[in-house]
């Protein structure tokens, strides 16, 4: 490789790296303190960190579809969960306190809060609606 070819390659690589880093600058400038990029780049970034804003978690209405005491999980049909950017659906959650499993049975209407703890969707509070 000649000296001119080597310089051209270095210039090209430097230009590519600079262009790539400049392309991310606007998104990084709009990132909040939890690392969430404005406009919705979430997933691993937003889900990896617990909510540190100090704001109370939203109470979510749901219905218990299954209690799996062995696995420490509840299947819940629920409304939207704002802090997790989750639409209404039916899904399985782990419970923070195993005692919650004894409080509910299939068909119970509940209000709960959920967070992503250690990367897993977890019910952190649970109240059976009368």
Coordinates of C-alpha atoms in Angstrom, one line a residue:
X1 CA 0.0 0.0 0.0
X2 CA 1.4 3.4 -1.0
X3 CA 1.6 6.3 1.3
X4 CA -1.1 8.1 -0.6
X5 CA -3.5 5.1 -0.4
X6 CA -2.9 4.8 3.3
X7 CA -3.6 8.5 3.9
X8 CA -6.8 8.2 1.7
X9 CA -8.0 5.2 3.8
X10 CA -7.3 7.1 7.1
X11 CA -9.2 10.1 5.8
X12 CA -12.1 8.0 4.7
X13 CA -12.3 6.1 8.1
X14 CA -12.1 9.3 10.0
X15 CA -14.8 10.9 7.9
X16 CA -17.1 7.9 8.4
X17 CA -16.6 7.9 12.2
X18 CA -17.2 11.6 12.4
X19 CA -20.3 11.4 10.3
X20 CA -21.7 8.5 12.4
X21 CA -21.1 10.3 15.7
X22 CA -22.7 13.5 14.4
X23 CA -25.8 11.6 13.3
X24 CA -26.4 10.6 16.9
X25 CA -25.7 14.0 18.5
X26 CA -29.3 15.3 18.2
X27 CA -30.7 12.2 19.9
X28 CA -28.1 12.2 22.6
X29 CA -28.9 15.8 23.3
X30 CA -32.5 15.0 23.9
X31 CA -31.9 12.0 26.2
X32 CA -33.3 12.4 29.7
X33 CA -31.4 11.5 32.9
X34 CA -32.5 7.8 32.7
X35 CA -30.9 7.5 29.2
X36 CA -34.2 7.4 27.4
X37 CA -34.0 9.1 24.0
X38 CA -36.9 11.5 23.2
X39 CA -39.0 10.2 20.4
X40 CA -39.2 6.7 21.7
X41 CA -36.0 4.7 21.4
X42 CA -36.8 2.6 24.4
X43 CA -36.7 -1.2 24.9
X44 CA -33.4 -2.1 26.4
X45 CA -32.5 1.4 27.4
X46 CA -35.7 2.5 29.1
X47 CA -36.5 -0.9 30.4
X48 CA -33.2 -1.6 32.0
X49 CA -33.3 1.2 34.5
X50 CA -35.9 1.5 37.3
X51 CA -37.9 4.7 37.5
X52 CA -35.8 7.0 39.6
X53 CA -38.0 10.1 39.3
X54 CA -39.7 9.6 42.7
X55 CA -43.1 9.8 41.1
X56 CA -45.6 7.2 42.2
X57 CA -46.1 4.3 39.8
X58 CA -49.5 4.2 38.0
X59 CA -52.2 1.9 39.4
X60 CA -53.3 -0.4 36.7
X61 CA -56.7 -2.3 36.5
X62 CA -56.4 -6.0 35.8
X63 CA -58.0 -9.4 36.1
X64 CA -56.1 -12.5 37.3
X65 CA -56.1 -15.1 34.6
X66 CA -53.8 -17.6 36.3
X67 CA -51.9 -18.1 39.6
X68 CA -48.6 -20.0 39.3
X69 CA -47.4 -20.3 42.9
X70 CA -44.6 -22.7 41.9
X71 CA -43.0 -20.2 39.5
X72 CA -44.0 -17.2 41.6
X73 CA -45.9 -15.6 38.7
X74 CA -49.4 -14.2 37.9
X75 CA -51.0 -14.1 34.4
X76 CA -52.9 -10.8 34.3
X77 CA -55.2 -9.3 31.7
X78 CA -54.5 -5.6 32.2
X79 CA -55.0 -2.1 31.0
X80 CA -52.2 0.2 29.7
X81 CA -49.1 0.4 31.9
X82 CA -47.7 3.9 31.3
X83 CA -44.4 3.6 33.1
X84 CA -43.5 0.5 31.0
X85 CA -44.9 1.9 27.7
X86 CA -47.1 -1.1 27.5
X87 CA -50.5 -1.4 25.9
X88 CA -53.4 -3.3 27.3
X89 CA -52.9 -7.1 27.0
X90 CA -52.7 -10.4 28.9
X91 CA -49.3 -11.4 30.1
X92 CA -47.3 -13.1 32.8
X93 CA -45.6 -11.1 35.6
X94 CA -43.4 -12.2 38.4
X95 CA -44.4 -10.9 41.8
X96 CA -42.0 -9.0 44.1
X97 CA -43.6 -10.5 47.2
X98 CA -44.5 -14.2 47.1
X99 CA -47.3 -13.5 49.6
X100 CA -49.2 -11.8 46.8
X101 CA -49.9 -15.1 45.2
X102 CA -52.0 -16.2 48.2
X103 CA -54.1 -13.1 48.1
X104 CA -55.6 -13.8 44.6
X105 CA -57.3 -16.4 42.6
X106 CA -58.3 -16.7 39.0
X107 CA -61.0 -14.2 38.1
X108 CA -60.2 -11.6 40.8
X109 CA -60.3 -8.0 39.7
X110 CA -57.1 -6.2 40.9
X111 CA -55.3 -2.9 40.9
X112 CA -51.5 -3.2 40.7
X113 CA -48.3 -1.5 40.0
X114 CA -45.5 -3.0 37.9
X115 CA -41.9 -2.3 37.2
X116 CA -39.0 -3.9 35.4
X117 CA -36.8 -5.2 38.2
X118 CA -33.6 -7.0 37.3
X119 CA -34.8 -7.0 33.7
X120 CA -38.1 -8.8 34.6
X121 CA -41.6 -7.4 34.6
X122 CA -42.6 -7.5 38.2
X123 CA -45.8 -6.7 40.1
X124 CA -44.6 -4.6 43.0
X125 CA -48.0 -3.9 44.7
X126 CA -51.4 -5.6 44.4
X127 CA -54.8 -4.9 45.8
X128 CA -57.9 -7.1 45.2
X129 CA -60.9 -5.0 44.2
X130 CA -64.1 -5.8 46.1

